[in-house]
Short mmCIF file of C-alpha atoms and ligand atoms in Angstrom, two decimals:
data_model
loop_
_atom_site.label_atom_id
_atom_site.label_comp_id
_atom_site.label_asym_id
_atom_site.label_seq_id
_atom_site.Cartn_x
_atom_site.Cartn_y
_atom_site.Cartn_z
CA MET N 26 112.80 131.99 103.71
CA LYS N 27 113.18 129.41 106.47
CA VAL N 28 115.16 126.17 106.15
CA MET N 29 113.53 123.27 108.01
CA LYS N 30 115.06 119.80 108.33
CA PHE N 31 113.05 116.77 109.42
CA GLY N 32 114.89 113.64 110.55
CA GLY N 33 114.12 109.95 110.03
CA THR N 34 111.61 109.55 112.87
CA SER N 35 109.79 112.72 111.83
CA VAL N 36 109.02 111.08 108.45
CA GLY N 37 109.10 107.52 109.81
CA SER N 38 105.58 106.46 108.86
CA PRO N 39 102.71 107.65 106.63
CA GLN N 40 101.08 109.02 109.79
CA ARG N 41 104.19 111.00 110.71
CA MET N 42 104.47 112.32 107.14
CA LYS N 43 100.90 113.61 107.32
CA GLU N 44 101.56 115.29 110.64
CA VAL N 45 104.88 116.78 109.64
CA VAL N 46 103.69 118.53 106.45
CA LYS N 47 101.44 120.66 108.72
CA ILE N 48 104.63 122.22 110.07
CA PHE N 49 106.04 123.07 106.58
CA ASN N 50 103.26 125.57 105.96
CA PRO N 51 104.99 128.90 105.49
CA ALA N 52 103.48 132.14 106.83
CA GLU N 53 101.69 134.36 104.28
CA GLY N 54 104.20 135.66 101.76
CA GLU N 55 107.01 133.38 103.04
CA GLN N 56 108.57 130.28 101.54
CA SER N 57 109.86 127.12 103.23
CA PHE N 58 112.88 125.17 102.15
CA VAL N 59 112.41 121.67 103.55
CA VAL N 60 115.24 119.12 103.92
CA LEU N 61 114.17 115.54 104.58
CA SER N 62 115.95 112.42 105.78
CA ALA N 63 115.15 108.91 104.75
CA MET N 64 112.36 107.19 106.74
CA SER N 65 113.89 105.87 109.96
CA GLY N 66 115.59 102.53 109.54
CA THR N 67 115.90 102.80 105.79
CA THR N 68 119.52 103.98 105.63
CA ASN N 69 120.46 101.10 107.97
CA SER N 70 118.72 98.65 105.64
CA LEU N 71 120.56 100.15 102.65
CA VAL N 72 123.86 99.73 104.53
CA GLU N 73 122.90 96.14 105.19
CA ILE N 74 122.15 95.55 101.47
CA SER N 75 125.55 96.97 100.59
CA ASP N 76 127.25 94.77 103.21
CA TYR N 77 125.80 91.68 101.55
CA LEU N 78 126.88 92.89 98.14
CA TYR N 79 130.45 93.59 99.38
CA LYS N 80 130.46 90.00 100.60
CA ASN N 81 129.23 88.90 97.15
CA ASN N 82 125.98 87.53 98.63
CA PRO N 83 123.21 88.77 96.28
CA GLU N 84 120.72 86.48 97.99
CA GLY N 85 121.20 88.22 101.34
CA ALA N 86 120.82 91.57 99.61
CA SER N 87 117.63 90.46 97.84
CA THR N 88 116.05 89.39 101.13
CA ILE N 89 116.47 92.91 102.58
CA ILE N 90 115.36 94.56 99.32
CA ASN N 91 112.17 92.43 99.32
CA GLN N 92 111.42 93.32 102.94
CA LEU N 93 111.99 97.02 102.25
CA GLU N 94 109.80 96.92 99.14
CA GLN N 95 106.93 95.31 101.02
CA LYS N 96 107.16 97.92 103.72
CA TYR N 97 107.11 100.81 101.27
CA MET N 98 104.36 99.42 99.09
CA GLY N 99 102.31 99.08 102.26
CA HIS N 100 102.69 102.82 102.94
CA ILE N 101 101.03 103.85 99.66
CA GLU N 102 97.43 102.93 100.70
CA GLU N 103 97.83 104.76 103.99
CA LEU N 104 99.44 107.93 102.65
CA TYR N 105 97.45 108.76 99.55
CA ALA N 106 93.70 109.22 99.19
CA THR N 107 93.46 109.20 95.38
CA GLN N 108 94.08 106.47 92.81
CA GLU N 109 96.12 108.91 90.77
CA PHE N 110 98.75 109.47 93.47
CA ARG N 111 98.71 105.84 94.60
CA GLU N 112 99.54 104.74 91.05
CA LYS N 113 102.09 107.49 90.46
CA THR N 114 103.97 106.64 93.66
CA ALA N 115 103.70 102.85 93.13
CA GLN N 116 105.24 103.32 89.68
CA PHE N 117 108.08 105.36 91.15
CA LEU N 118 108.70 102.78 93.91
CA ASN N 119 108.67 99.94 91.34
CA GLU N 120 111.40 101.69 89.39
CA GLU N 121 113.37 102.32 92.62
CA PHE N 122 113.33 98.68 93.70
CA LYS N 123 114.13 97.51 90.17
CA TYR N 124 117.16 99.82 90.34
CA LEU N 125 118.24 98.45 93.78
CA ARG N 126 117.95 94.87 92.42
CA SER N 127 120.18 95.77 89.47
CA PHE N 128 123.12 96.13 91.88
CA ALA N 129 122.70 92.54 93.04
CA LYS N 130 123.61 91.38 89.51
CA ASP N 131 126.96 93.17 89.72
CA ALA N 132 127.81 91.90 93.23
CA PRO N 133 131.30 90.57 92.38
CA THR N 134 132.52 94.06 91.43
CA PHE N 135 130.63 95.96 94.12
CA SER N 136 132.55 98.99 95.39
CA SER N 137 132.09 102.08 97.61
CA LYS N 138 130.87 103.99 94.51
CA GLU N 139 127.87 101.68 94.15
CA GLU N 140 127.34 101.71 97.91
CA LYS N 141 126.95 105.50 97.90
CA VAL N 142 124.40 105.26 95.11
CA ILE N 143 122.45 102.69 97.14
CA LEU N 144 122.59 104.81 100.32
CA ALA N 145 121.21 107.80 98.39
CA GLN N 146 117.94 106.03 97.60
CA GLY N 147 116.46 106.39 101.09
CA GLU N 148 116.27 110.18 100.87
CA ILE N 149 115.23 110.08 97.17
CA ILE N 150 112.30 107.87 98.16
CA SER N 151 111.17 109.82 101.25
CA THR N 152 111.26 113.21 99.45
CA THR N 153 109.35 111.90 96.45
CA MET N 154 106.69 110.37 98.68
CA VAL N 155 106.22 113.54 100.71
CA THR N 156 106.24 115.81 97.63
CA ASN N 157 103.56 113.61 96.03
CA TYR N 158 101.51 113.86 99.22
CA LEU N 159 101.80 117.66 99.22
CA LEU N 160 100.79 117.80 95.55
CA GLU N 161 97.82 115.58 96.26
CA GLN N 162 96.83 118.03 99.00
CA GLY N 163 96.94 120.86 96.41
CA LYS N 164 100.05 122.56 97.92
CA LYS N 165 102.44 124.58 95.78
CA ALA N 166 105.41 122.28 96.42
CA VAL N 167 108.34 121.31 94.24
CA LEU N 168 111.15 118.75 94.65
CA LEU N 169 114.70 119.95 93.99
CA SER N 170 117.36 117.26 93.71
CA ALA N 171 120.12 117.68 96.29
CA LEU N 172 122.39 116.03 93.73
CA ASP N 173 122.12 119.27 91.68
CA ILE N 174 122.69 121.68 94.56
CA VAL N 175 125.04 120.08 97.13
CA ARG N 176 128.59 119.26 96.19
CA THR N 177 131.84 118.47 98.00
CA ASN N 178 135.30 119.64 96.94
CA GLU N 179 138.54 117.74 96.34
CA ASN N 180 139.03 117.41 100.13
CA GLY N 181 135.56 115.87 100.55
CA GLU N 182 134.32 119.02 102.25
CA PRO N 183 131.15 120.90 101.24
CA ASP N 184 131.75 123.48 98.50
CA LEU N 185 129.74 126.40 99.89
CA ASN N 186 130.19 128.57 96.82
CA PHE N 187 128.85 125.88 94.57
CA ILE N 188 125.94 125.25 96.95
CA ARG N 189 125.05 128.94 97.06
CA ASN N 190 125.23 129.47 93.26
CA ALA N 191 123.42 126.24 92.41
CA THR N 192 120.65 126.76 94.96
CA VAL N 193 120.06 130.37 93.95
CA ALA N 194 120.00 129.34 90.27
CA LYS N 195 117.49 126.53 90.97
CA LEU N 196 115.23 128.82 92.96
CA LYS N 197 115.24 131.27 90.01
CA GLU N 198 114.20 128.44 87.66
CA VAL N 199 111.18 127.67 89.83
CA PRO N 200 110.45 130.91 91.68
CA ASP N 201 106.84 130.78 92.68
CA TYR N 202 106.47 127.82 95.02
CA ASP N 203 105.54 127.91 98.70
CA ILE N 204 107.42 124.78 99.66
CA TYR N 205 110.75 123.58 98.21
CA ILE N 206 111.70 120.02 99.17
CA THR N 207 115.14 118.49 98.93
CA GLN N 208 117.06 115.44 100.20
CA GLY N 209 119.32 115.71 103.18
CA PHE N 210 122.59 113.71 103.44
CA ILE N 211 123.18 113.12 99.72
CA CYS N 212 125.37 115.14 97.33
CA ARG N 213 127.85 114.83 94.53
CA ASN N 214 131.60 114.87 95.00
CA ASN N 215 134.05 116.91 92.91
CA GLU N 216 134.14 114.09 90.36
CA GLY N 217 130.41 114.45 89.92
CA GLU N 218 129.71 111.04 91.49
CA ILE N 219 126.92 110.44 94.01
CA ASP N 220 128.28 110.80 97.54
CA ASN N 221 127.04 111.72 101.02
CA LEU N 222 127.83 113.90 104.00
CA GLN N 223 128.25 110.91 106.35
CA ARG N 224 125.62 109.35 108.63
CA GLY N 225 123.33 111.92 110.21
CA GLY N 226 124.29 114.31 107.37
CA SER N 227 120.83 115.74 106.75
CA ASP N 228 121.47 118.29 109.53
CA TYR N 229 124.57 119.34 107.61
CA THR N 230 122.62 119.78 104.36
CA ALA N 231 120.12 122.05 106.13
CA CYS N 232 122.84 124.15 107.73
CA LEU N 233 124.74 124.43 104.44
CA ILE N 234 121.65 125.57 102.55
CA GLY N 235 120.62 127.96 105.34
CA ALA N 236 124.14 129.43 105.39
CA ALA N 237 124.28 129.64 101.59
CA LEU N 238 120.94 131.41 101.35
CA GLN N 239 121.47 133.47 104.54
CA THR N 240 117.99 132.49 105.73
CA SER N 241 116.44 133.97 108.87
CA GLU N 242 116.78 130.69 110.72
CA ILE N 243 117.67 127.02 110.28
CA GLN N 244 115.25 124.70 112.00
CA ILE N 245 116.26 121.14 112.86
CA TRP N 246 113.09 119.18 113.70
CA THR N 247 113.61 115.89 115.47
CA ASP N 248 112.06 113.57 118.08
CA ILE N 249 113.14 115.39 121.21
CA ASP N 250 112.61 118.81 122.75
CA GLY N 251 115.96 120.34 121.84
CA MET N 252 119.51 119.71 123.09
CA HIS N 253 119.47 118.08 126.49
CA ASN N 254 122.12 118.73 129.15
CA ASN N 255 123.31 115.11 128.91
CA ASP N 256 122.76 112.11 126.66
CA PRO N 257 119.12 111.05 127.25
CA ARG N 258 119.87 107.58 125.91
CA ILE N 259 122.24 106.98 128.83
CA VAL N 260 121.38 109.30 131.71
CA ASP N 261 117.97 109.61 133.39
CA HIS N 262 116.27 112.96 134.06
CA THR N 263 118.14 115.04 131.49
CA GLU N 264 116.73 118.53 130.80
CA PRO N 265 116.53 120.59 127.60
CA VAL N 266 118.98 123.49 127.30
CA ARG N 267 117.11 126.52 125.97
CA GLN N 268 120.04 128.45 124.51
CA LEU N 269 123.54 127.57 123.28
CA TYR N 270 126.33 129.70 121.87
CA PHE N 271 127.42 128.47 118.37
CA GLU N 272 130.74 127.32 119.77
CA GLU N 273 129.07 125.34 122.59
CA ALA N 274 126.72 123.58 120.19
CA ALA N 275 129.60 122.81 117.81
CA GLU N 276 131.62 121.21 120.66
CA LEU N 277 128.60 119.15 121.80
CA ALA N 278 127.86 117.98 118.27
CA TYR N 279 131.47 117.12 117.59
CA PHE N 280 131.87 115.31 120.92
CA GLY N 281 128.88 113.03 120.51
CA ALA N 282 125.51 114.75 121.02
CA LYS N 283 123.75 112.70 118.35
CA ILE N 284 120.95 115.26 117.91
CA LEU N 285 123.32 117.19 115.63
CA HIS N 286 125.75 116.03 112.88
CA PRO N 287 129.31 116.55 114.17
CA THR N 288 130.23 119.46 111.91
CA CYS N 289 126.86 120.97 110.94
CA ILE N 290 127.09 124.06 113.18
CA GLN N 291 130.20 125.40 111.47
CA PRO N 292 128.54 126.87 108.32
CA ALA N 293 125.64 128.35 110.36
CA LYS N 294 128.13 129.95 112.73
CA LEU N 295 130.21 131.43 109.90
CA ALA N 296 127.08 132.82 108.20
CA GLY N 297 125.64 134.00 111.56
CA VAL N 298 122.37 132.15 110.95
CA PRO N 299 120.70 130.93 114.19
CA VAL N 300 119.84 127.23 114.44
CA ARG N 301 116.72 126.15 116.28
CA LEU N 302 116.19 122.57 117.48
CA LEU N 303 112.50 121.60 117.62
CA ASN N 304 110.38 118.60 118.39
CA THR N 305 107.99 117.26 115.73
CA MET N 306 106.12 115.29 118.45
CA ASP N 307 105.48 118.57 120.34
CA PRO N 308 105.75 121.44 117.83
CA ALA N 309 104.78 124.06 120.40
CA ALA N 310 107.66 123.21 122.78
CA PRO N 311 110.37 125.91 122.84
CA GLY N 312 113.31 123.64 121.91
CA THR N 313 116.83 125.05 121.82
CA ILE N 314 118.09 128.18 120.06
CA ILE N 315 121.74 128.19 118.95
CA ASN N 316 123.01 131.69 118.27
CA ASN N 317 125.85 134.14 118.86
CA GLU N 318 125.06 134.89 122.51
CA ILE N 319 127.20 133.66 125.41
CA GLN N 320 125.45 133.11 128.73
CA LYS N 321 128.15 134.07 131.19
CA GLY N 322 129.21 131.65 133.91
CA THR N 323 126.98 128.69 133.00
CA ILE N 324 127.89 125.08 132.33
CA LYS N 325 125.40 123.96 129.71
CA ALA N 326 125.74 120.29 128.87
CA VAL N 327 127.81 117.11 128.69
CA ALA N 328 128.35 114.76 125.76
CA ALA N 329 130.43 111.67 125.05
CA LYS N 330 132.25 110.43 121.99
CA ASP N 331 132.85 106.70 121.65
CA ASN N 332 135.43 104.50 119.89
CA ILE N 333 138.42 106.62 120.85
CA THR N 334 142.01 105.34 120.69
CA CYS N 335 144.71 106.98 122.76
CA ILE N 336 148.34 106.93 121.61
CA GLN N 337 151.15 107.92 123.97
CA ILE N 338 154.68 108.64 122.68
CA GLN N 339 157.40 108.98 125.28
CA SER N 340 160.92 110.02 124.53
CA SER N 341 163.74 111.68 126.43
CA ARG N 342 164.58 113.25 123.04
CA MET N 343 161.57 115.51 123.59
CA LEU N 344 163.20 117.07 126.64
CA LEU N 345 164.27 120.61 125.73
CA ALA N 346 164.11 119.73 122.01
CA TYR N 347 162.24 121.77 119.43
CA GLY N 348 160.60 120.23 116.40
CA PHE N 349 159.65 116.98 118.16
CA LEU N 350 155.91 117.67 118.17
CA ARG N 351 156.06 118.76 114.52
CA LYS N 352 157.48 115.35 113.56
CA VAL N 353 154.82 113.57 115.58
CA PHE N 354 151.96 115.59 114.04
CA GLU N 355 153.34 115.17 110.52
CA ILE N 356 152.93 111.40 110.89
CA PHE N 357 149.23 111.90 111.60
CA GLU N 358 148.90 114.35 108.71
CA GLN N 359 150.63 111.97 106.28
CA ASN N 360 148.15 109.28 107.36
CA ARG N 361 145.16 111.64 106.97
CA THR N 362 144.12 111.04 110.59
CA SER N 363 142.87 113.91 112.66
CA ILE N 364 143.65 114.28 116.36
CA ASP N 365 140.91 115.16 118.89
CA MET N 366 142.67 115.60 122.28
CA ILE N 367 146.32 116.36 123.07
CA CYS N 368 148.21 116.38 126.38
CA THR N 369 151.93 117.01 126.68
CA SER N 370 154.58 116.71 129.34
CA GLU N 371 158.34 117.30 129.20
CA VAL N 372 159.00 113.75 128.07
CA GLY N 373 155.86 112.65 126.34
CA VAL N 374 152.72 113.43 124.42
CA SER N 375 149.34 111.66 124.40
CA VAL N 376 146.83 112.15 121.59
CA THR N 377 143.49 110.63 120.75
CA ILE N 378 142.07 109.61 117.39
CA ASP N 379 138.65 108.26 116.36
CA ASN N 380 139.74 106.74 113.06
CA ARG N 381 141.86 103.61 113.40
CA SER N 382 142.19 102.82 109.69
CA HIS N 383 145.87 103.96 109.58
CA LEU N 384 146.78 103.03 113.15
CA THR N 385 149.33 100.36 112.25
CA ASP N 386 151.28 102.73 109.95
CA ILE N 387 151.06 105.60 112.44
CA VAL N 388 152.40 103.47 115.31
CA SER N 389 155.15 102.02 113.17
CA GLU N 390 156.33 105.57 112.16
CA LEU N 391 156.02 106.94 115.70
CA LYS N 392 158.28 104.18 117.02
CA LYS N 393 161.22 105.96 115.28
CA TYR N 394 160.79 108.81 117.78
CA GLY N 395 159.98 107.11 121.10
CA THR N 396 158.18 104.42 123.02
CA VAL N 397 154.63 104.04 121.87
CA GLU N 398 151.64 102.79 123.86
CA VAL N 399 148.14 102.39 122.49
CA ASP N 400 144.92 102.27 124.58
CA ASP N 401 141.74 101.20 122.81
CA ASN N 402 138.12 101.38 123.88
CA MET N 403 138.33 104.86 125.32
CA CYS N 404 135.71 107.58 125.37
CA ILE N 405 135.95 111.37 125.43
CA VAL N 406 133.53 113.00 127.87
CA CYS N 407 133.17 116.67 127.13
CA VAL N 408 131.71 119.33 129.48
CA VAL N 409 130.52 122.42 127.60
CA GLY N 410 129.68 125.93 128.71
CA ASP N 411 131.29 129.27 129.52
CA LEU N 412 134.53 127.73 130.80
CA ALA N 413 136.89 130.69 130.26
CA SER N 414 139.88 130.68 132.60
CA GLY N 415 138.53 133.74 134.45
CA ASN N 416 135.58 131.73 135.72
CA VAL N 417 137.24 130.49 138.89
CA GLY N 418 136.16 127.07 140.12
CA PHE N 419 134.24 125.85 137.09
CA GLU N 420 136.78 123.23 135.93
CA THR N 421 137.23 122.19 139.58
CA ARG N 422 133.49 121.40 139.81
CA ALA N 423 133.73 119.18 136.73
CA CYS N 424 136.85 117.41 138.12
CA MET N 425 135.28 116.98 141.57
CA ALA N 426 132.21 115.40 140.03
CA ILE N 427 134.27 112.51 138.66
CA LYS N 428 136.74 112.14 141.53
CA LYS N 429 136.10 108.38 141.78
CA ILE N 430 136.66 107.68 138.08
CA PRO N 431 140.07 106.85 136.60
CA VAL N 432 140.86 109.58 134.05
CA ARG N 433 143.46 108.93 131.34
CA MET N 434 143.70 112.51 129.96
CA ILE N 435 142.28 115.98 130.73
CA SER N 436 142.13 118.81 128.21
CA TYR N 437 141.28 122.35 129.26
CA GLY N 438 142.15 125.70 127.79
CA GLY N 439 142.03 124.77 124.10
CA SER N 440 138.85 126.79 123.82
CA ASN N 441 136.85 128.80 126.34
CA TYR N 442 133.90 126.47 126.09
CA ASN N 443 135.06 122.96 126.88
CA ILE N 444 136.81 120.69 129.30
CA SER N 445 137.32 117.14 128.09
CA PHE N 446 138.16 113.94 129.96
CA LEU N 447 139.38 110.71 128.43
CA VAL N 448 137.99 107.70 130.30
CA LYS N 449 137.61 103.98 129.60
CA ALA N 450 134.52 103.13 127.60
CA GLU N 451 133.33 100.96 130.48
CA ASP N 452 133.32 104.06 132.74
CA LYS N 453 131.32 106.22 130.31
CA LYS N 454 127.91 105.80 131.91
CA ARG N 455 128.97 106.49 135.47
CA THR N 456 131.07 109.47 134.30
CA LEU N 457 128.05 111.02 132.53
CA GLN N 458 125.79 110.29 135.50
CA ALA N 459 128.27 111.76 138.02
CA LEU N 460 128.63 114.92 135.97
CA SER N 461 124.84 115.38 135.71
CA GLU N 462 124.41 114.89 139.45
CA THR N 463 127.01 117.48 140.35
CA LEU N 464 126.63 120.05 137.58
CA PHE N 465 122.90 120.14 136.89
CA LYS N 466 121.10 119.24 140.16
P1 LIG F 324 116.95 112.58 113.49
O1 LIG F 324 116.62 111.27 112.91
O2 LIG F 324 115.80 113.47 113.66
O3 LIG F 324 118.13 113.24 112.86
P2 LIG F 324 118.65 111.63 115.63
O4 LIG F 324 118.32 110.28 116.16
O5 LIG F 324 119.80 111.76 114.71
O6 LIG F 324 117.31 112.26 115.00
O7 LIG F 324 118.88 112.64 116.86
C1 LIG F 324 117.94 112.75 117.88
C2 LIG F 324 118.33 111.82 119.04
O8 LIG F 324 119.59 112.24 119.57
C3 LIG F 324 117.41 111.90 120.24
O9 LIG F 324 116.29 111.06 120.09
C4 LIG F 324 118.32 111.48 121.38
O10 LIG F 324 118.17 110.14 121.72
C5 LIG F 324 119.72 111.65 120.85
N1 LIG F 324 120.59 112.51 121.67
C6 LIG F 324 121.84 112.21 122.07
N2 LIG F 324 122.34 113.20 122.81
C7 LIG F 324 121.42 114.15 122.92
C8 LIG F 324 121.33 115.41 123.60
N3 LIG F 324 122.32 115.90 124.32
N4 LIG F 324 120.15 116.11 123.50
C9 LIG F 324 119.13 115.63 122.79
N5 LIG F 324 119.16 114.46 122.12
C10 LIG F 324 120.25 113.70 122.18
N1 LIG F 325 119.48 109.01 106.42
C1 LIG F 325 120.82 109.35 106.83
C2 LIG F 325 121.21 108.54 108.05
O1 LIG F 325 120.42 107.75 108.55
C3 LIG F 325 121.00 110.82 107.04
C4 LIG F 325 120.24 111.44 108.17
O2 LIG F 325 119.23 110.84 108.62
O3 LIG F 325 120.59 112.54 108.61
O4 LIG F 325 122.32 108.67 108.50
MG1 LIG F 326 120.24 112.86 112.96
#
């Protein structure tokens, strides 16, 4: 069995849906497990509806719901050829939009629980539309609800055992289908409530299911020919990277390569299932394979993570003292805030965080141990490849490339695959460009 995930643009219009189902077709005797995102733009609209409801503005929410309904109803004529499937899908969409409108009535008590239910509707709609299209085409396809097979644990992390058992059990209930469809992104939490795997989470769903079922491959189909060596939204003339080691892909995803959800590579790596990134606009293009092979002595790609805050704690008490760093890290742990980069000297430590929600409490606690300085609007630029310490000169090349850019922190040696620089957000573009010019030309 192959797991294939198709992102928002890949199912972004009736025309795209018709094209994309041609790729689902499993080889003779094989089965495809297809994970779909919401149609592009839909999750953003659902976020907007929720924003209005948080602000107790049901009128604002209704305007977006009406626009969305018009758009979806317009897709029916284009997607389906028969009256039967047009009516069936129209009935389903009517129920969906009635459901969305029901939240507007409860606007004064709107909470994150309701928001998660609203956000789940994008994937529920896209998967139902595509399954109906496949059925109309006479395909042996069946829709499995991700709400039955994907669950997170008490820490909000995916519960791989549950996912494995539930998916295997579901497949046994409906064994003889060629194409299984499910929703990306959405799940239940350990309380049984509807939840999600964060924005871009459909990649994560695919990797979790592929890992749980130990499939031959996990395919992530998107709108670009694989992982590029730099962010194509920012830098011109980026090139696809044909192969990445699991660890390299995980670093790139975590440090901002939007093509992959930040933590989706982890389960694939643990299960040893290769991940292939492919382009729905050009299905024959080779894309990128992510597997367990290390290409010695190559720098592969660069990525950047935005909205980083840097916190520096300086204290002469750190000099020759033990236990100082433990106290500092405990403050972050107590505030459930994870640290990305760390640099230390004899009298100080700088760390970066990407979640500012507990910043005030963290800074106030840290002040008990030293002088604290906070720098906002920073950006981590991460160079990924075979950067083991034995590869003489590789980190120098990266540093030389950005010799004209003020660097706030440098982190090297934490893993063999990454060197990271902390720069001001305003210097992000020229940092990425300078690295491309020196490392990949
Ligand atoms: P999907 O909706 O299919 O999940 P995404 O928009 O989440 O697609 O991811 C694909 C996009 O990621 C590309 O269109 C590209 O603009 C962006 N991207 C950012 N960094 C990279 C990179 N290093 N390589 C390829 N694409 C990247
Ligand atoms: N639809 C969700 C989002 O836009 C999940 C995904 O596309 O991966 O974030
Ligand atoms: Mg995505």
